[in-house]
Amino acid sequence: MLNPPVVILMATFNGAPHLREQLDSLIRQTYRAWRLIVHDDGSTDDTLAILDEYRQVDSRITVMDDGIVGLGAAGNFLHLMRHVKGAYYMFCDQDDIWLEEKIARLVAVISNYEGPTVVYANSYLYLNGDVIPQKSTLLHPNSLRDTLFFNSGIQGCAMIFNHSLMDRLTPFPERVAMHDHLVTMGAVAFGQMIYLDQPLVLYRQHSQNATGNQPLGVFRRSVSFLFGGKPVINRSHYNANLAFFQRYQSKLDLSSQKLFKAYFRYVNSRSVFERLFILLRNRFTLGNKRGLLLYKTLVRRPIN
């Protein structure tokens, strides 16, 4: 297919302050074969009026008006995922800015792959109208053994994934931490994760972010990692990984099942030495960084 259709999913909630900039950046995309499906979660500001304004001037924009609200960010995106179909899918936050070549470059890469696939780029942080030349994503997991301890998914606004992966994930687990975590886990469990080393999004930082605010500068990010006081495993992501395993266990190969079970044993172990042994025996890493995961195991509690 020359220009395969890309379905962009946008979950909105009181996004009026920055929504126009995001929509304008979509309209400026050099890749034209896209359609935007929006579902609002009960906004009380001008979000719906802005969406209606843009919908009237660009027929590629559709607002799903079904009266369902109160889903939360993850639930809103999952709701969209259940009601769309296309060749490729992209998540779109309501407050970022996409660089003009974003869709074109991601489609050019993912079109070379078959089977369940995610391709993701990077982002520059965007604060008070200024671009911070600091990449948002620093760790790059590409297999199950270096993703289970990740406590997040690859940044949703930076990824594209194909229908093969969407089909493999449907129906979804009963519990999900975030939509992008689910898609990330699906890619490393059933297919492949490909990194395109280019920043293609301006990732806005502000107090109303649903997720993702990051310390600015390498020093602050290092201090946050070393002394942030967080556990090795976040409870919400542990629960999501458990639900993922329960939902898809019959579809996982034996080696993947073994890794999940070792991960669960790690959480339930009361001995730091046993936890270190589990990591080493199963060659677990944190985004391909084994030392980081070993360090966290030594100085942090296993789960909150």
Tab-separated table of C-alpha atoms in Angstrom:
chain	number	residue	atom	x	y	z
A	1	MET	CA	0.000	0.000	0.000
A	2	LEU	CA	1.494	3.305	-1.108
A	3	ASN	CA	0.220	5.465	1.756
A	4	PRO	CA	-1.302	3.166	4.396
A	5	PRO	CA	-3.884	4.888	6.591
A	6	VAL	CA	-2.764	5.968	10.050
A	7	VAL	CA	-5.366	6.241	12.800
A	8	ILE	CA	-4.391	8.832	15.422
A	9	LEU	CA	-6.062	8.424	18.817
A	10	MET	CA	-6.460	11.483	21.040
A	11	ALA	CA	-7.943	11.333	24.541
A	12	THR	CA	-8.904	14.798	25.784
A	13	PHE	CA	-9.853	16.291	29.120
A	14	ASN	CA	-9.824	20.048	29.817
A	15	GLY	CA	-7.094	20.500	27.233
A	16	ALA	CA	-8.119	23.887	25.846
A	17	PRO	CA	-4.928	25.835	26.739
A	18	HIS	CA	-2.663	23.839	24.385
A	19	LEU	CA	-5.040	21.909	22.139
A	20	ARG	CA	-4.873	24.272	19.157
A	21	GLU	CA	-1.078	23.961	18.948
A	22	GLN	CA	-1.327	20.179	18.900
A	23	LEU	CA	-4.068	20.126	16.259
A	24	ASP	CA	-2.173	22.621	14.094
A	25	SER	CA	0.900	20.397	14.261
A	26	LEU	CA	-1.157	17.453	12.997
A	27	ILE	CA	-2.543	19.445	10.100
A	28	ARG	CA	1.013	20.456	9.128
A	29	GLN	CA	2.158	16.836	8.823
A	30	THR	CA	3.763	16.025	5.478
A	31	TYR	CA	2.118	12.592	5.572
A	32	ARG	CA	-1.491	13.227	4.630
A	33	ALA	CA	-3.148	9.799	4.926
A	34	TRP	CA	-4.203	10.081	8.540
A	35	ARG	CA	-7.423	10.475	10.443
A	36	LEU	CA	-7.798	11.713	13.996
A	37	ILE	CA	-10.337	10.091	16.321
A	38	VAL	CA	-10.952	12.032	19.539
A	39	HIS	CA	-12.818	10.974	22.648
A	40	ASP	CA	-13.403	13.525	25.387
A	41	ASP	CA	-13.608	12.477	29.029
A	42	GLY	CA	-16.040	15.133	30.233
A	43	SER	CA	-14.224	18.441	29.724
A	44	THR	CA	-15.689	21.548	31.325
A	45	ASP	CA	-13.545	24.089	29.444
A	46	ASP	CA	-13.495	24.961	25.719
A	47	THR	CA	-12.001	21.641	24.591
A	48	LEU	CA	-15.132	20.434	22.783
A	49	ALA	CA	-15.710	23.816	21.116
A	50	ILE	CA	-12.135	23.815	19.789
A	51	LEU	CA	-12.497	20.251	18.514
A	52	ASP	CA	-15.745	21.163	16.757
A	53	GLU	CA	-14.071	24.157	15.142
A	54	TYR	CA	-11.264	22.012	13.712
A	55	ARG	CA	-13.599	19.186	12.767
A	56	GLN	CA	-15.556	21.542	10.542
A	57	VAL	CA	-12.497	22.609	8.557
A	58	ASP	CA	-10.703	19.241	8.300
A	59	SER	CA	-12.771	16.158	7.465
A	60	ARG	CA	-10.011	13.874	8.778
A	61	ILE	CA	-10.943	14.864	12.347
A	62	THR	CA	-13.736	12.947	14.079
A	63	VAL	CA	-15.023	13.361	17.628
A	64	MET	CA	-16.525	10.208	19.136
A	65	ASP	CA	-19.589	11.476	20.989
A	66	ASP	CA	-21.006	8.548	22.946
A	67	GLY	CA	-21.713	10.182	26.312
A	68	ILE	CA	-19.181	7.999	28.135
A	69	VAL	CA	-17.012	10.036	30.537
A	70	GLY	CA	-14.922	9.594	33.661
A	71	LEU	CA	-12.613	6.977	32.182
A	72	GLY	CA	-9.298	8.580	33.133
A	73	ALA	CA	-6.354	8.941	30.751
A	74	ALA	CA	-5.584	5.239	30.303
A	75	GLY	CA	-9.240	4.225	30.151
A	76	ASN	CA	-9.978	6.922	27.597
A	77	PHE	CA	-7.240	5.710	25.242
A	78	LEU	CA	-8.308	2.071	25.686
A	79	HIS	CA	-11.879	3.091	24.879
A	80	LEU	CA	-10.627	4.578	21.616
A	81	MET	CA	-8.574	1.477	20.833
A	82	ARG	CA	-11.672	-0.708	21.126
A	83	HIS	CA	-13.584	1.316	18.529
A	84	VAL	CA	-11.161	1.942	15.662
A	85	LYS	CA	-9.506	-0.034	12.898
A	86	GLY	CA	-6.621	0.877	10.602
A	87	ALA	CA	-3.268	-0.238	9.270
A	88	TYR	CA	-1.272	1.734	11.840
A	89	TYR	CA	-2.116	3.505	15.100
A	90	MET	CA	-0.585	6.437	16.958
A	91	PHE	CA	-1.380	7.968	20.353
A	92	CYS	CA	-1.656	11.738	20.517
A	93	ASP	CA	-1.649	13.755	23.730
A	94	GLN	CA	-3.697	16.944	23.795
A	95	ASP	CA	-0.838	19.274	24.699
A	96	ASP	CA	2.292	18.336	22.727
A	97	ILE	CA	3.561	19.479	19.338
A	98	TRP	CA	4.455	17.031	16.568
A	99	LEU	CA	7.279	17.907	14.207
A	100	GLU	CA	6.132	17.981	10.590
A	101	GLU	CA	7.910	14.789	9.479
A	102	LYS	CA	6.844	12.674	12.461
A	103	ILE	CA	4.213	10.485	10.824
A	104	ALA	CA	6.138	10.155	7.558
A	105	ARG	CA	9.326	8.999	9.248
A	106	LEU	CA	7.632	6.512	11.549
A	107	VAL	CA	5.546	5.022	8.724
A	108	ALA	CA	8.677	4.701	6.576
A	109	VAL	CA	10.264	2.521	9.260
A	110	ILE	CA	7.322	0.398	10.417
A	111	SER	CA	6.295	-0.453	6.854
A	112	ASN	CA	9.460	-2.577	6.631
A	113	TYR	CA	8.261	-4.960	9.356
A	114	GLU	CA	5.632	-7.665	9.604
A	115	GLY	CA	4.106	-9.159	12.717
A	116	PRO	CA	3.351	-7.269	15.952
A	117	THR	CA	5.591	-4.183	15.876
A	118	VAL	CA	6.125	-0.885	17.648
A	119	VAL	CA	8.411	1.788	16.216
A	120	TYR	CA	9.143	4.726	18.455
A	121	ALA	CA	11.117	7.948	18.199
A	122	ASN	CA	12.298	10.323	20.893
A	123	SER	CA	11.075	13.694	22.141
A	124	TYR	CA	12.521	16.994	23.209
A	125	LEU	CA	11.136	18.513	26.377
A	126	TYR	CA	9.102	21.687	25.856
A	127	LEU	CA	8.739	24.150	28.732
A	128	ASN	CA	7.102	27.591	28.687
A	129	GLY	CA	7.513	27.885	24.921
A	130	ASP	CA	11.179	26.877	24.946
A	131	VAL	CA	12.623	23.688	23.478
A	132	ILE	CA	14.923	21.972	25.982
A	133	PRO	CA	17.560	19.995	24.026
A	134	GLN	CA	17.167	17.027	26.373
A	135	LYS	CA	15.810	13.762	25.044
A	136	SER	CA	12.862	12.447	26.985
A	137	THR	CA	13.647	8.745	26.565
A	138	LEU	CA	17.070	7.572	27.757
A	139	LEU	CA	16.523	3.826	28.231
A	140	HIS	CA	15.536	1.655	25.295
A	141	PRO	CA	14.110	-1.768	26.139
A	142	ASN	CA	13.658	-4.132	23.222
A	143	SER	CA	12.882	-7.481	24.854
A	144	LEU	CA	10.739	-8.808	27.667
A	145	ARG	CA	13.685	-9.320	30.033
A	146	ASP	CA	14.657	-5.645	29.881
A	147	THR	CA	11.086	-4.305	30.015
A	148	LEU	CA	9.424	-6.097	32.943
A	149	PHE	CA	11.190	-3.872	35.509
A	150	PHE	CA	10.705	-0.699	33.468
A	151	ASN	CA	7.742	0.712	35.463
A	152	SER	CA	6.385	2.426	32.381
A	153	GLY	CA	5.855	1.955	28.709
A	154	ILE	CA	7.619	3.627	25.855
A	155	GLN	CA	6.228	7.143	25.579
A	156	GLY	CA	2.856	6.828	23.894
A	157	CYS	CA	3.089	10.061	21.912
A	158	ALA	CA	6.365	8.871	20.332
A	159	MET	CA	5.201	5.486	19.010
A	160	ILE	CA	3.421	3.936	16.075
A	161	PHE	CA	2.157	0.347	16.093
A	162	ASN	CA	0.523	-1.910	13.567
A	163	HIS	CA	-2.790	-3.732	13.390
A	164	SER	CA	-1.058	-7.068	13.916
A	165	LEU	CA	-0.177	-5.940	17.447
A	166	MET	CA	-3.614	-4.422	18.075
A	167	ASP	CA	-5.221	-7.677	17.014
A	168	ARG	CA	-2.944	-9.701	19.313
A	169	LEU	CA	-3.833	-7.513	22.319
A	170	THR	CA	-7.608	-7.610	21.869
A	171	PRO	CA	-9.456	-8.143	24.188
A	172	PHE	CA	-7.403	-6.225	26.731
A	173	PRO	CA	-6.466	-7.345	30.254
A	174	GLU	CA	-8.793	-6.470	33.119
A	175	ARG	CA	-6.194	-4.133	34.646
A	176	VAL	CA	-3.889	-1.743	32.768
A	177	ALA	CA	-1.416	0.776	34.183
A	178	MET	CA	-1.374	2.961	31.068
A	179	HIS	CA	-2.243	2.443	27.421
A	180	ASP	CA	1.355	2.824	26.256
A	181	HIS	CA	2.559	0.320	28.857
A	182	LEU	CA	0.116	-2.250	27.464
A	183	VAL	CA	1.300	-1.676	23.886
A	184	THR	CA	4.948	-1.782	24.950
A	185	MET	CA	4.448	-5.075	26.773
A	186	GLY	CA	2.623	-6.473	23.763
A	187	ALA	CA	5.482	-5.587	21.449
A	188	VAL	CA	8.210	-7.168	23.573
A	189	ALA	CA	6.103	-10.237	24.416
A	190	PHE	CA	4.757	-10.998	20.948
A	191	GLY	CA	6.784	-9.051	18.419
A	192	GLN	CA	9.416	-6.389	18.191
A	193	MET	CA	10.304	-2.908	19.409
A	194	ILE	CA	12.257	-0.683	16.989
A	195	TYR	CA	13.885	2.605	18.014
A	196	LEU	CA	14.256	5.504	15.580
A	197	ASP	CA	16.881	7.792	17.087
A	198	GLN	CA	15.260	11.090	16.151
A	199	PRO	CA	13.306	13.562	18.324
A	200	LEU	CA	9.969	14.016	16.546
A	201	VAL	CA	7.807	15.465	19.338
A	202	LEU	CA	7.985	18.524	21.571
A	203	TYR	CA	6.870	16.961	24.849
A	204	ARG	CA	5.226	19.691	26.888
A	205	GLN	CA	6.053	19.913	30.603
A	206	HIS	CA	3.469	21.559	32.844
A	207	SER	CA	1.642	21.019	36.108
A	208	GLN	CA	-1.467	19.560	34.448
A	209	ASN	CA	0.303	16.633	32.752
A	210	ALA	CA	-1.511	13.351	33.356
A	211	THR	CA	1.889	11.620	33.421
A	212	GLY	CA	5.442	12.211	32.394
A	213	ASN	CA	6.851	15.392	33.938
A	214	GLN	CA	10.608	14.935	34.057
A	215	PRO	CA	13.484	16.594	35.948
A	216	LEU	CA	15.438	18.911	33.665
A	217	GLY	CA	19.136	18.247	33.139
A	218	VAL	CA	21.267	15.130	33.456
A	219	PHE	CA	22.297	15.990	37.039
A	220	ARG	CA	18.715	16.376	38.295
A	221	ARG	CA	17.619	13.214	36.527
A	222	SER	CA	20.524	11.322	38.092
A	223	VAL	CA	19.722	12.653	41.563
A	224	SER	CA	16.072	11.705	41.108
A	225	PHE	CA	17.070	8.178	40.100
A	226	LEU	CA	19.625	7.677	42.872
A	227	PHE	CA	17.783	9.322	45.766
A	228	GLY	CA	14.148	9.494	44.707
A	229	GLY	CA	13.103	6.915	47.264
A	230	LYS	CA	10.927	4.970	44.835
A	231	PRO	CA	10.752	1.167	44.991
A	232	VAL	CA	12.249	-1.114	42.357
A	233	ILE	CA	8.772	-1.996	41.106
A	234	ASN	CA	5.772	0.291	41.083
A	235	ARG	CA	2.649	-1.444	42.404
A	236	SER	CA	0.393	-0.284	39.565
A	237	HIS	CA	2.784	-1.664	36.950
A	238	TYR	CA	3.211	-4.912	38.875
A	239	ASN	CA	-0.566	-5.336	38.895
A	240	ALA	CA	-0.684	-4.516	35.180
A	241	ASN	CA	2.058	-7.056	34.411
A	242	LEU	CA	0.233	-9.679	36.451
A	243	ALA	CA	-3.006	-8.974	34.572
A	244	PHE	CA	-1.083	-9.088	31.268
A	245	PHE	CA	0.319	-12.510	32.165
A	246	GLN	CA	-3.077	-13.825	33.246
A	247	ARG	CA	-4.753	-12.573	30.077
A	248	TYR	CA	-2.146	-13.759	27.550
A	249	GLN	CA	-0.420	-16.692	29.267
A	250	SER	CA	-1.656	-19.196	26.699
A	251	LYS	CA	-0.209	-17.044	23.893
A	252	LEU	CA	3.233	-16.603	25.500
A	253	ASP	CA	6.100	-18.922	24.628
A	254	LEU	CA	7.664	-20.935	27.438
A	255	SER	CA	10.701	-18.661	27.810
A	256	SER	CA	8.457	-15.608	28.246
A	257	GLN	CA	6.323	-17.440	30.801
A	258	LYS	CA	9.495	-18.287	32.718
A	259	LEU	CA	10.537	-14.624	32.790
A	260	PHE	CA	7.166	-13.512	34.113
A	261	LYS	CA	7.257	-16.123	36.861
A	262	ALA	CA	10.794	-15.087	37.859
A	263	TYR	CA	9.611	-11.459	38.007
A	264	PHE	CA	6.765	-12.460	40.336
A	265	ARG	CA	9.195	-14.416	42.540
A	266	TYR	CA	11.407	-11.327	42.763
A	267	VAL	CA	8.526	-9.273	44.136
A	268	ASN	CA	7.582	-11.899	46.718
A	269	SER	CA	11.139	-12.558	47.889
A	270	ARG	CA	12.144	-11.202	51.305
A	271	SER	CA	15.873	-11.631	50.673
A	272	VAL	CA	17.942	-9.113	48.751
A	273	PHE	CA	20.400	-11.887	47.934
A	274	GLU	CA	17.641	-14.003	46.442
A	275	ARG	CA	16.431	-11.036	44.406
A	276	LEU	CA	19.958	-10.444	43.068
A	277	PHE	CA	20.192	-14.140	42.178
A	278	ILE	CA	16.888	-13.947	40.285
A	279	LEU	CA	18.128	-10.957	38.304
A	280	LEU	CA	21.439	-12.555	37.383
A	281	ARG	CA	20.065	-16.001	36.604
A	282	ASN	CA	17.403	-14.622	34.272
A	283	ARG	CA	19.622	-11.861	32.850
A	284	PHE	CA	17.081	-9.166	33.672
A	285	THR	CA	18.075	-5.604	32.822
A	286	LEU	CA	16.516	-2.156	32.965
A	287	GLY	CA	16.375	-1.007	29.372
A	288	ASN	CA	19.552	-2.991	28.606
A	289	LYS	CA	21.298	-1.531	31.682
A	290	ARG	CA	21.982	-4.399	34.101
A	291	GLY	CA	23.964	-2.278	36.548
A	292	LEU	CA	21.049	0.093	37.102
A	293	LEU	CA	18.724	-2.724	38.055
A	294	LEU	CA	21.271	-4.340	40.376
A	295	TYR	CA	21.876	-0.984	42.065
A	296	LYS	CA	18.153	-0.402	42.573
A	297	THR	CA	17.806	-3.865	44.068
A	298	LEU	CA	20.571	-3.153	46.585
A	299	VAL	CA	19.281	0.225	47.816
A	300	ARG	CA	15.505	0.115	47.357
A	301	ARG	CA	12.601	-1.953	48.632
A	302	PRO	CA	11.255	-4.313	45.971
A	303	ILE	CA	7.724	-2.867	45.695
A	304	ASN	CA	5.555	-0.173	47.257
